[in-house]
XYZ file of C-alpha atoms in Angstrom:
750
model
C -12.074 27.324 -54.975
C -14.934 29.805 -55.232
C -16.466 29.926 -58.674
C -17.100 33.577 -59.174
C -19.237 33.757 -62.278
C -20.069 36.856 -64.259
C -23.706 36.115 -65.024
C -25.845 39.202 -64.723
C -29.172 40.301 -66.211
C -29.111 41.916 -69.626
C -29.205 45.689 -69.582
C -31.438 48.302 -71.152
C -30.751 51.644 -72.774
C -32.552 54.590 -74.283
C -31.691 55.748 -77.773
C -33.174 57.597 -80.680
C -33.313 55.534 -83.850
C -31.685 56.609 -87.133
C -33.845 56.912 -90.245
C -34.783 53.629 -91.828
C -33.973 51.571 -88.713
C -36.571 49.300 -87.088
C -37.413 50.729 -83.686
C -37.704 48.506 -80.621
C -39.063 49.614 -77.288
C -36.408 50.008 -74.634
C -36.716 50.877 -70.955
C -34.994 54.108 -69.993
C -32.814 52.893 -67.121
C -29.408 51.198 -67.177
C -28.748 47.634 -66.116
C -29.395 46.952 -62.447
C -29.350 43.926 -60.210
C -32.216 42.879 -58.004
C -33.254 45.117 -55.140
C -31.196 44.667 -52.019
C -28.388 42.894 -53.865
C -24.994 43.660 -52.397
C -22.340 44.244 -55.053
C -18.649 44.706 -54.631
C -16.967 47.722 -56.190
C -15.582 45.743 -59.126
C -19.020 44.351 -59.998
C -20.540 47.834 -59.869
C -17.808 49.211 -62.114
C -18.195 46.287 -64.537
C -21.945 46.898 -64.811
C -21.448 50.638 -65.255
C -18.913 50.304 -68.032
C -21.060 47.675 -69.749
C -24.022 50.072 -69.689
C -21.852 52.922 -70.936
C -20.540 50.773 -73.795
C -24.067 49.825 -74.744
C -25.046 53.487 -74.898
C -22.094 54.359 -77.105
C -22.606 51.316 -79.330
C -26.147 52.474 -80.039
C -24.927 56.005 -80.757
C -22.327 54.617 -83.147
C -24.947 52.408 -84.785
C -27.268 55.331 -85.281
C -24.542 57.372 -86.931
C -24.126 54.523 -89.415
C -27.656 55.268 -90.578
C -26.610 58.588 -92.093
C -24.952 57.618 -95.353
C -26.036 60.383 -97.700
C -24.650 63.368 -95.842
C -22.282 65.830 -97.514
C -18.548 65.257 -97.165
C -17.799 67.721 -94.301
C -20.628 66.274 -92.208
C -19.530 62.760 -93.104
C -16.037 63.667 -91.894
C -17.432 64.884 -88.571
C -19.494 61.709 -88.194
C -16.395 59.625 -88.887
C -14.462 61.545 -86.233
C -17.155 60.817 -83.642
C -17.316 57.131 -84.601
C -13.531 56.822 -84.351
C -13.520 58.599 -80.987
C -16.069 56.085 -79.687
C -13.858 53.211 -80.863
C -10.841 54.700 -79.089
C -12.699 54.593 -75.764
C -12.174 50.839 -75.639
C -8.392 51.200 -75.761
C -7.370 50.950 -72.120
C -4.929 53.623 -71.011
C -3.821 51.538 -68.053
C -1.745 48.398 -68.478
C -1.939 45.468 -66.093
C -0.372 45.746 -62.660
C 2.730 43.545 -62.559
C 3.645 41.999 -59.201
C 7.220 40.688 -59.135
C 7.845 37.784 -56.742
C 11.418 37.238 -55.476
C 12.629 34.417 -53.272
C 15.307 31.763 -52.945
C 14.723 28.072 -53.638
C 12.685 26.552 -50.810
C 11.287 29.890 -49.607
C 7.778 28.764 -50.523
C 7.026 30.912 -53.569
C 5.190 28.183 -55.472
C 3.108 27.188 -52.447
C 2.306 30.840 -51.801
C 1.086 31.456 -55.350
C -0.868 28.181 -55.322
C -2.591 29.158 -52.076
C -3.517 32.590 -53.419
C -4.970 30.978 -56.540
C -6.783 28.359 -54.469
C -5.045 25.645 -56.481
C -3.015 23.322 -54.279
C -1.157 21.540 -57.084
C -0.806 24.074 -59.913
C 2.825 25.201 -59.628
C 5.276 22.381 -58.807
C 7.177 22.926 -55.578
C 10.861 23.781 -55.867
C 11.885 22.108 -52.627
C 12.904 18.707 -54.004
C 14.322 19.684 -57.376
C 16.665 22.459 -58.394
C 15.132 25.821 -59.149
C 15.476 26.931 -62.779
C 15.895 30.327 -64.393
C 12.526 30.239 -66.199
C 10.275 33.282 -65.701
C 6.725 32.225 -64.782
C 3.793 34.625 -65.235
C 0.372 33.924 -63.754
C -2.842 35.715 -64.666
C -6.575 35.134 -64.974
C -8.308 33.211 -67.728
C -11.473 35.266 -68.211
C -12.640 33.581 -71.417
C -13.383 30.011 -70.298
C -12.873 27.480 -67.474
C -9.642 25.951 -68.774
C -6.153 26.128 -67.321
C -3.747 27.272 -70.020
C -0.013 27.778 -70.443
C 1.961 29.479 -73.198
C 5.651 28.632 -73.436
C 8.118 30.952 -75.128
C 11.456 29.400 -76.087
C 14.842 30.917 -76.691
C 15.917 30.632 -80.339
C 17.665 27.533 -81.684
C 20.585 29.765 -82.726
C 20.934 31.072 -79.176
C 20.965 27.560 -77.773
C 23.557 26.370 -80.291
C 25.834 29.249 -79.269
C 25.231 28.562 -75.574
C 26.102 24.880 -75.943
C 29.713 25.709 -76.755
C 29.976 27.800 -73.608
C 28.420 25.077 -71.456
C 30.821 22.443 -72.737
C 33.753 24.775 -72.171
C 32.611 25.225 -68.562
C 32.417 21.462 -68.107
C 35.913 21.025 -69.546
C 37.528 23.516 -67.148
C 39.657 22.040 -64.372
C 41.825 23.122 -61.470
C 41.670 26.643 -60.036
C 39.755 28.023 -63.014
C 36.754 25.803 -62.278
C 33.688 27.549 -60.813
C 31.555 25.045 -58.895
C 28.253 26.895 -59.255
C 28.653 27.449 -62.989
C 29.846 23.859 -63.461
C 26.720 22.535 -61.728
C 24.442 24.772 -63.807
C 26.108 23.669 -67.048
C 25.881 20.016 -66.033
C 22.201 20.391 -65.087
C 21.363 21.964 -68.437
C 23.085 19.325 -70.527
C 21.712 16.361 -68.577
C 18.226 17.901 -68.419
C 17.945 18.021 -72.208
C 20.203 15.194 -73.375
C 20.414 12.767 -70.470
C 23.456 11.732 -68.451
C 25.411 10.800 -71.591
C 24.960 14.314 -72.986
C 28.093 15.613 -71.312
C 30.148 13.170 -73.390
C 28.659 14.189 -76.760
C 30.285 16.632 -79.150
C 28.845 20.077 -79.861
C 27.853 18.923 -83.333
C 25.892 15.968 -81.926
C 24.165 18.125 -79.324
C 23.025 20.613 -81.967
C 21.133 17.995 -83.991
C 17.409 18.648 -84.326
C 16.580 15.055 -83.431
C 17.048 15.877 -79.760
C 14.067 18.252 -79.883
C 11.411 16.169 -81.643
C 9.169 16.452 -78.551
C 9.242 20.265 -78.726
C 8.842 21.137 -82.429
C 7.751 24.640 -81.399
C 11.319 25.290 -80.228
C 12.734 24.375 -83.641
C 10.147 26.574 -85.393
C 10.501 29.515 -82.956
C 6.806 29.305 -82.094
C 4.811 29.563 -78.877
C 3.764 26.206 -77.397
C 0.230 26.216 -75.990
C -1.101 23.753 -73.439
C -4.784 23.640 -72.437
C -6.146 21.472 -69.604
C -9.446 21.189 -67.785
C -7.781 20.587 -64.403
C -4.992 22.408 -62.595
C -3.261 19.157 -61.680
C -3.182 18.117 -65.337
C -1.610 21.407 -66.364
C 0.944 21.029 -63.581
C 1.911 17.616 -64.915
C 2.186 18.980 -68.449
C 4.356 22.013 -67.638
C 6.579 20.410 -64.978
C 9.299 19.420 -67.444
C 9.412 22.977 -68.823
C 9.870 24.851 -65.568
C 11.568 22.432 -63.168
C 14.770 20.416 -63.027
C 14.206 16.766 -62.199
C 17.290 14.657 -61.476
C 15.208 11.482 -61.669
C 14.303 12.074 -65.342
C 17.465 13.093 -67.221
C 16.855 13.972 -70.845
C 13.181 14.744 -70.251
C 13.398 18.311 -68.938
C 13.221 21.198 -71.385
C 13.615 24.215 -69.094
C 17.102 25.109 -70.453
C 15.511 26.337 -73.705
C 12.405 27.939 -72.138
C 12.381 31.698 -71.667
C 8.957 32.358 -70.119
C 5.827 30.407 -69.195
C 2.552 32.328 -69.037
C -0.169 30.533 -67.065
C -3.824 31.577 -67.070
C -6.141 30.322 -64.347
C -9.972 30.403 -64.332
C -12.158 31.628 -61.467
C -9.818 34.377 -60.249
C -11.136 37.272 -62.302
C -11.930 39.335 -59.213
C -8.263 39.656 -58.226
C -6.184 38.762 -61.302
C -8.097 40.007 -64.349
C -5.888 43.098 -64.583
C -2.988 41.843 -62.458
C -0.138 39.497 -63.368
C 2.095 37.671 -60.883
C 5.645 37.216 -62.170
C 7.860 34.664 -60.451
C 11.316 36.172 -60.999
C 14.122 33.627 -60.496
C 16.831 34.902 -58.174
C 19.720 33.614 -60.268
C 20.399 33.569 -63.978
C 22.631 31.593 -66.282
C 24.553 31.932 -69.519
C 21.519 32.847 -71.632
C 21.567 36.491 -72.614
C 17.981 36.778 -73.843
C 16.654 35.205 -70.640
C 18.541 37.762 -68.553
C 17.263 40.557 -70.796
C 13.718 39.301 -70.319
C 14.291 39.163 -66.552
C 15.342 42.816 -66.476
C 12.478 43.873 -68.748
C 9.910 42.174 -66.496
C 11.499 43.705 -63.413
C 11.232 47.169 -64.957
C 7.507 46.580 -65.507
C 6.834 45.677 -61.867
C 4.470 48.085 -60.106
C 5.238 46.338 -56.840
C 7.649 43.628 -55.648
C 7.068 40.820 -53.161
C 10.107 39.497 -51.275
C 9.441 35.946 -50.076
C 11.482 34.443 -47.242
C 10.988 31.709 -44.631
C 9.912 33.210 -41.319
C 12.676 31.530 -39.319
C 15.278 33.482 -41.254
C 13.305 36.442 -42.603
C 14.597 39.096 -40.211
C 18.229 38.276 -40.960
C 17.774 37.278 -44.597
C 20.479 39.358 -46.244
C 20.070 37.498 -49.522
C 16.461 38.634 -49.878
C 17.357 42.293 -49.408
C 20.438 41.883 -51.598
C 18.302 40.695 -54.515
C 16.325 43.926 -54.305
C 19.318 46.195 -53.674
C 21.303 44.769 -56.583
C 18.385 45.402 -58.943
C 17.260 48.695 -57.468
C 17.777 50.927 -60.503
C 15.746 48.567 -62.700
C 12.915 48.891 -60.194
C 13.131 52.619 -59.439
C 14.480 55.122 -61.979
C 14.625 52.484 -64.720
C 11.249 51.004 -63.762
C 7.944 51.856 -62.104
C 7.930 50.051 -58.756
C 6.135 52.052 -56.076
C 5.953 49.608 -53.151
C 7.449 46.486 -51.546
C 5.874 43.645 -49.596
C 7.991 41.346 -47.438
C 6.257 37.982 -47.073
C 7.388 35.636 -44.295
C 6.327 32.100 -45.181
C 5.888 28.772 -43.347
C 4.606 30.374 -40.157
C 3.114 27.008 -39.101
C 6.565 25.366 -39.104
C 7.167 25.783 -35.390
C 7.767 23.673 -32.265
C 5.791 25.363 -29.455
C 7.876 23.949 -26.600
C 11.165 25.022 -28.139
C 9.805 28.413 -29.135
C 8.390 29.174 -25.677
C 11.634 28.108 -24.026
C 13.764 30.226 -26.370
C 11.446 33.219 -25.974
C 11.100 32.761 -22.179
C 7.324 32.449 -22.435
C 4.923 30.610 -20.133
C 1.343 29.373 -20.445
C 0.180 32.315 -18.351
C 1.487 34.707 -20.990
C -0.983 33.196 -23.432
C -3.761 32.651 -20.880
C -3.868 28.888 -21.515
C -3.750 25.847 -19.191
C -2.900 22.152 -19.779
C -6.382 21.226 -18.552
C -7.954 22.792 -21.635
C -8.949 20.060 -24.156
C -7.646 22.325 -26.914
C -4.437 23.110 -25.032
C -2.061 21.780 -27.714
C -3.684 23.665 -30.569
C -4.134 26.859 -28.573
C -0.483 26.819 -27.537
C 0.715 26.401 -31.099
C -1.621 29.103 -32.388
C -0.448 31.480 -29.650
C 3.199 30.787 -30.464
C 2.605 31.266 -34.189
C 0.855 34.589 -33.682
C 3.499 35.729 -31.199
C 6.313 34.892 -33.605
C 4.420 36.541 -36.463
C 4.249 39.797 -34.551
C 7.931 39.677 -33.636
C 8.887 38.824 -37.214
C 7.002 41.835 -38.559
C 8.774 44.127 -36.122
C 12.184 42.698 -37.017
C 11.605 42.953 -40.779
C 10.568 46.590 -40.434
C 13.688 47.317 -38.382
C 15.798 45.504 -40.972
C 14.213 47.623 -43.683
C 15.311 50.803 -41.914
C 18.907 49.667 -42.462
C 18.480 49.248 -46.233
C 20.181 52.491 -47.219
C 20.415 51.565 -50.910
C 16.657 51.079 -51.167
C 15.904 54.289 -49.274
C 18.179 56.295 -51.564
C 16.158 55.302 -54.608
C 12.613 55.343 -53.235
C 10.428 57.750 -51.354
C 9.845 55.307 -48.496
C 6.728 56.701 -46.862
C 4.584 54.757 -44.399
C 2.815 52.916 -47.228
C 5.934 51.819 -49.092
C 6.624 48.594 -47.160
C 4.046 46.092 -45.964
C 4.887 42.868 -44.122
C 2.845 39.662 -44.200
C 3.268 36.443 -42.223
C 1.646 33.592 -44.127
C 1.065 29.872 -43.928
C 0.154 28.376 -47.284
C 0.020 24.931 -45.684
C -2.567 25.933 -43.084
C -4.628 27.808 -45.675
C -4.991 24.700 -47.832
C -5.394 22.097 -45.048
C -8.719 20.380 -44.533
C -8.296 20.492 -40.753
C -6.190 23.614 -40.033
C -5.528 24.975 -36.575
C -5.312 28.538 -37.919
C -8.352 30.260 -39.337
C -8.009 31.707 -42.833
C -7.425 35.271 -41.671
C -4.570 34.119 -39.435
C -2.805 32.582 -42.458
C -2.868 36.059 -44.090
C -3.421 34.542 -47.523
C -6.781 36.397 -47.692
C -4.923 39.639 -46.903
C -2.645 39.086 -49.900
C -5.631 38.296 -52.083
C -7.252 41.519 -50.884
C -4.098 43.394 -51.889
C -4.316 41.919 -55.396
C -8.038 42.623 -55.437
C -7.297 46.266 -54.627
C -4.922 46.504 -57.600
C -7.577 44.890 -59.777
C -10.350 47.216 -58.600
C -8.139 50.280 -59.062
C -7.580 49.239 -62.667
C -11.294 48.632 -63.259
C -12.294 51.927 -61.629
C -9.741 53.887 -63.625
C -10.784 52.217 -66.869
C -14.461 52.808 -66.074
C -13.877 56.459 -65.239
C -11.839 56.919 -68.430
C -14.567 55.354 -70.556
C -17.575 57.108 -69.039
C -15.936 60.557 -68.926
C -14.766 60.082 -72.519
C -18.263 59.031 -73.549
C -19.716 62.152 -71.911
C -17.207 64.239 -73.839
C -18.303 62.705 -77.139
C -21.964 63.297 -76.363
C -21.068 66.890 -75.492
C -19.441 67.246 -78.914
C -22.631 65.915 -80.530
C -24.726 68.402 -78.562
C -22.312 71.188 -79.490
C -22.559 70.371 -83.202
C -26.256 71.033 -83.617
C -26.169 74.702 -84.467
C -23.929 76.552 -86.933
C -25.766 79.645 -88.219
C -23.853 82.846 -88.987
C -24.168 84.248 -85.466
C -22.992 81.025 -83.874
C -20.038 80.797 -86.269
C -18.897 84.243 -85.103
C -19.063 83.072 -81.494
C -17.205 79.896 -82.404
C -14.486 81.902 -84.126
C -13.987 84.111 -81.073
C -13.695 81.109 -78.772
C -11.328 79.430 -81.249
C -9.030 82.473 -81.247
C -9.037 82.586 -77.446
C -8.177 78.902 -77.085
C -5.507 79.049 -79.790
C -3.836 81.976 -78.018
C -4.057 80.363 -74.587
C -2.686 77.083 -75.917
C 0.304 78.853 -77.459
C 1.068 80.625 -74.176
C 0.612 77.515 -72.000
C 2.827 75.437 -74.277
C 5.455 78.150 -74.098
C 5.560 77.825 -70.300
C 5.738 74.032 -70.540
C 8.541 74.284 -73.078
C 10.522 76.553 -70.740
C 10.185 74.014 -67.947
C 11.315 71.218 -70.264
C 14.408 73.266 -71.088
C 15.151 73.551 -67.344
C 14.954 69.751 -66.971
C 17.290 69.246 -69.901
C 19.838 71.826 -68.699
C 19.842 70.444 -65.162
C 20.403 66.813 -66.180
C 22.931 67.808 -68.820
C 25.068 69.547 -66.187
C 24.821 66.579 -63.810
C 25.719 64.143 -66.579
C 28.802 66.192 -67.450
C 30.040 65.939 -63.856
C 29.221 62.241 -63.750
C 31.055 61.548 -67.006
C 34.228 63.144 -65.650
C 33.998 61.166 -62.437
C 33.277 57.909 -64.288
C 36.580 58.306 -66.128
C 38.294 58.002 -62.769
C 36.177 56.163 -60.200
C 34.043 54.146 -62.619
C 37.049 52.803 -64.465
C 38.813 51.833 -61.242
C 35.699 50.062 -59.927
C 35.325 48.192 -63.207
C 38.932 47.072 -63.076
C 38.332 45.712 -59.564
C 35.355 43.719 -60.869
C 37.486 42.328 -63.697
C 40.410 41.387 -61.461
C 38.245 39.748 -58.778
C 36.270 37.573 -61.236
C 37.153 33.933 -61.693
C 37.711 32.632 -65.193
C 34.299 31.093 -65.823
C 32.494 34.017 -64.214
C 34.450 36.435 -66.388
C 33.614 34.372 -69.479
C 29.929 34.393 -68.534
C 30.133 38.146 -67.997
C 31.558 38.643 -71.486
C 29.055 36.223 -73.059
C 26.209 38.208 -71.517
C 27.529 41.622 -72.603
C 28.786 42.640 -69.167
C 25.845 41.498 -67.011
C 25.620 38.192 -65.155
C 23.246 37.024 -62.421
C 25.393 34.528 -60.557
C 24.220 32.570 -57.527
C 26.324 34.847 -55.330
C 24.644 37.950 -56.717
C 24.554 40.208 -59.755
C 27.850 41.096 -61.458
C 27.408 44.097 -63.734
C 30.478 45.595 -65.356
C 28.469 48.151 -67.321
C 26.836 49.512 -64.179
C 30.224 49.654 -62.454
C 31.506 51.855 -65.274
C 28.453 54.121 -65.273
C 27.874 54.225 -61.507
C 29.257 57.764 -60.931
C 27.032 59.075 -63.726
C 23.987 57.399 -62.220
C 24.884 58.679 -58.757
C 25.007 62.251 -60.020
C 21.629 62.144 -61.770
C 19.576 59.752 -59.586
C 18.164 62.316 -57.184
C 17.162 64.864 -59.835
C 15.944 62.179 -62.215
C 13.631 60.845 -59.491
C 12.315 64.370 -58.990
C 11.614 64.901 -62.677
C 10.319 61.373 -63.359
C 8.996 59.861 -60.102
C 7.250 56.498 -59.976
C 3.517 56.452 -60.571
C 1.454 57.797 -57.717
C 4.420 59.716 -56.279
C 4.159 62.901 -58.340
C 6.436 65.658 -57.013
C 6.142 69.389 -57.555
C 9.221 69.393 -59.820
C 8.076 66.460 -61.925
C 7.120 66.656 -65.569
C 3.874 64.863 -64.723
C 2.960 67.583 -62.210
C 3.393 70.235 -64.912
C 1.225 68.211 -67.271
C -1.437 67.721 -64.575
C -1.491 71.484 -63.983
C -1.678 72.239 -67.709
C -5.072 73.472 -68.917
C -6.576 75.917 -71.357
C -10.168 75.095 -70.369
C -10.242 77.109 -67.155
C -13.124 77.421 -64.707
C -13.472 81.087 -65.698
C -13.943 80.104 -69.322
C -16.519 77.452 -68.424
C -18.412 80.007 -66.329
C -18.292 82.589 -69.132
C -20.061 80.262 -71.569
C -22.294 78.349 -69.159
C -25.424 80.024 -70.582
C -24.561 79.102 -74.163
C -26.267 75.737 -74.854
C -23.895 75.021 -77.735
C -20.522 76.394 -76.630
C -20.856 75.129 -73.062
C -21.077 71.620 -74.535
C -18.089 72.305 -76.782
C -16.013 73.370 -73.775
C -17.091 70.292 -71.810
C -15.944 68.153 -74.738
C -12.600 69.975 -74.893
C -12.108 69.724 -71.120
C -12.588 65.965 -71.247
C -10.354 65.615 -74.310
C -7.691 67.552 -72.418
C -7.974 65.211 -69.429
C -7.871 62.123 -71.679
C -4.769 63.424 -73.420
C -2.972 64.049 -70.122
C -3.880 60.583 -68.862
C -2.486 58.902 -71.967
C 0.685 60.965 -71.633
C 1.114 59.809 -68.043
C 1.711 56.173 -69.027
C 3.689 57.081 -72.143
C 6.062 59.209 -70.080
C 6.615 56.343 -67.629
C 7.667 54.107 -70.522
C 9.861 56.798 -72.062
C 11.578 57.627 -68.780
C 12.603 53.972 -68.476
C 14.261 54.204 -71.885
C 15.953 57.489 -71.007
C 17.416 56.122 -67.801
C 18.513 52.778 -69.223
C 20.041 54.486 -72.281
C 23.050 55.405 -70.139
C 23.652 51.761 -69.352
C 22.946 50.643 -72.905
C 25.397 53.170 -74.350
C 28.187 51.809 -72.154
C 27.198 48.255 -73.052
C 27.185 49.046 -76.783
C 30.651 50.588 -76.561
C 31.948 47.544 -74.702
C 30.196 44.920 -76.863
C 32.980 44.338 -79.438
C 35.459 43.877 -76.593
C 33.122 41.512 -74.744
C 32.733 39.412 -77.886
C 36.475 39.236 -78.533
C 37.300 38.479 -74.903
C 34.687 35.713 -74.705
C 36.258 34.026 -77.716
C 39.733 33.754 -76.165
C 40.553 30.172 -75.170
C 43.496 28.076 -74.090
C 46.359 28.500 -71.640
C 46.582 31.970 -70.131
C 43.200 32.963 -71.562
C 41.946 34.430 -68.283
C 44.759 36.982 -68.097
C 44.321 37.795 -71.778
C 40.616 38.452 -71.227
C 41.346 40.733 -68.283
C 44.036 42.639 -70.188
C 41.774 43.070 -73.190
C 38.900 44.437 -71.079
C 41.133 46.826 -69.129
C 42.889 48.081 -72.251
C 39.601 48.755 -74.037
C 38.168 50.612 -71.054
C 41.300 52.707 -70.659
C 41.584 53.622 -74.345
C 37.901 54.436 -74.901
C 36.824 55.790 -71.510
C 36.610 59.453 -72.482
C 34.531 58.994 -75.628
C 32.499 56.178 -74.048
C 31.135 58.343 -71.237
C 30.700 61.431 -73.403
C 28.705 59.413 -75.914
C 26.557 57.973 -73.108
C 25.878 61.521 -71.941
C 24.952 62.700 -75.453
C 22.654 59.748 -76.052
C 20.766 60.281 -72.804
C 20.364 64.022 -73.408
C 19.171 63.400 -76.965
C 16.591 60.854 -75.791
C 15.461 63.199 -73.021
C 15.143 66.037 -75.526
C 13.025 63.906 -77.870
C 10.768 62.891 -74.984
C 10.223 66.484 -73.885
C 9.560 67.623 -77.449
C 7.194 64.685 -77.912
C 5.265 65.718 -74.792
C 4.808 69.317 -75.895
C 3.949 68.346 -79.471
C 1.438 65.672 -78.441
C -0.447 68.180 -76.295
C -0.373 70.757 -79.103
C -1.545 68.458 -81.904
C -4.079 66.633 -79.733
C -5.780 69.766 -78.463
C -5.643 71.577 -81.808
C -7.352 68.653 -83.496
C -10.119 68.711 -80.883
C -10.445 72.503 -81.110
C -10.597 72.368 -84.906
C -13.237 69.653 -85.089
C -15.466 71.256 -82.453
C -15.178 74.933 -83.440
C -14.067 75.285 -87.074
C -16.558 72.868 -88.597
C -19.460 74.798 -90.133
C -21.516 71.662 -90.531
C -23.860 70.168 -87.999
C -24.456 66.574 -87.071
C -27.896 65.124 -87.849
C -30.378 65.711 -85.059
C -30.240 63.119 -82.323
C -32.059 63.360 -79.033
C -29.371 62.158 -76.617
C -30.482 64.004 -73.490
C -31.491 60.790 -71.714
C -28.198 59.169 -72.677
C -26.244 62.061 -71.188
C -28.222 61.821 -67.962
C -27.623 58.061 -67.779
C -23.877 58.530 -68.261
C -23.802 61.241 -65.599
C -25.593 58.900 -63.223
C -23.118 56.104 -63.998
C -20.162 58.420 -63.461
C -21.348 59.208 -59.942
C -21.808 55.589 -58.821
């Protein structure tokens, strides 16, 4: 694997020195590499932000030298120092890439190939796939391979044990084969083959978990290794089921494993790959974590073997069944379909089935490389056909297209061979394996994050320096001018917020009306659909559904009673909700984000009016940048709040049903299945009106709070900036920062 270090020459900066500070000579240019050196975009951005941070650190240090100023000036200095500190708080979280795929599809091999680590993640082809969520990111601090394991609580496991033993005790028609196998795997994994014969009390004893004391103490287990293969050996028992070692696998009590890998900073520093298991189990917190991670996914990769990719209904079903958690309830903005194992092909059989001849590939048996050339030609031919078929299959995914704005960039298709990429003597070159293309995709996400963070920092730094420049003069004449500008901005802010508030009221009224229609329809259609789900569920599936508060990811797909109840409400609001709160990068004219983007009180006319005022032009530049920073912070906060608004509908239904789920799950003995079904149907029927009305009220209330929060955050944020830059009669101590401003401007243009 390439060792991409981060060793660069130390930089230089130009600063004035505060009183009483020893002055060192410093060159006046920022850090640069040697002449003619070719740097990638991420390296350039990293150097620029490092130079910008050095400039601001020196400014902050110089301000520390003024300790005997009067209180108002000291307050202004403190504001500037705090604003500099805030620059380091990234407004952009990591890009989360969700990876879906059935057992044997090649997910582990794919991730290993991308990381350049052949043996990091154990393959799931020989042993059963587990329901553990695996996250992979970059270790940017040292050269070790690390893993952090988060366990479910001991209390959760004790409660789950009773359910597992009940599943194992079921017989006859009530027995569910898939659930029985899962329960048996869990017990034997932790306790050995004799575990299924032990009592609940024996299984709960702490002595069974002496090898994982972190589980008993509800702590994170950390593993650090120098080699990838060593880490793989260490974590295998926590993420994989191994029939050959009963009693030595701990995955049943593991919730997530977070792996950090060195030497992949250029494509994973700000990106995290999340291997999302396709099926769940009886553990509620693990399913909740699964949904939470899915909602955080900026993009989703669907992994399927190439020989079945075009007709892989299961792969599309995984996405379709989770669509609302990805779209309105999440922030996914794109999909990638990845066809794996492209090298697994018999050329003779393929050419015969596809009616192809040597002439079609311009090859002859006399060629010494005939065998390899034929296989390469067949692989590339099948790759092309597979991409066409997947794209055609995508056009038939009506559920996905209803929830996403599926433009030309929404779906990308890759045909990869992890095996060929890692072979010492491959017949395909690296580009033909398309692993480099996937790495480039991750690298793009990483660079976008770095560029956005760099832009945010440098523009913010320029704003702070503008505030310093605008706080150098406060005589009587200037205070009059400041007061006039203050009055203008205060008036304009009041008017602009009024318009934004009116728009927020329109959003609220529109969704409120749609929710009212949906609530009425849910009382009829939603209830009937839910009853069908209840009646069609087998006993163990129904028990699992109740144990998990109405949501269960079975091997045959997701069963969600809460969503069935709320479906008509969701159907009524989905279109408008997507308009008001689209996914990132898909801002629509009707969206709240569009209105925020358009919001400004620092107009071009105002900037032009004061461009000849050395002081007030700097004040306005500071305010313009503060305005942009505020809007950028709001962008991510609104994404998080819109997830909560959308999922509140589901959670309200779930909360109403929870007491019934708990009571139904506790019913045992002869005739228990019918009793469970009757209890669920009776509760739904008796509470349906209030249940849906309460869900409507809760969503509207949360929406209202979000809209009020948005308006108030803009108001308080801008008023604070206006106050500190225009009302303060005190000046900052003189600092010559002209060179620093020029350096930052130069960095902002690179």
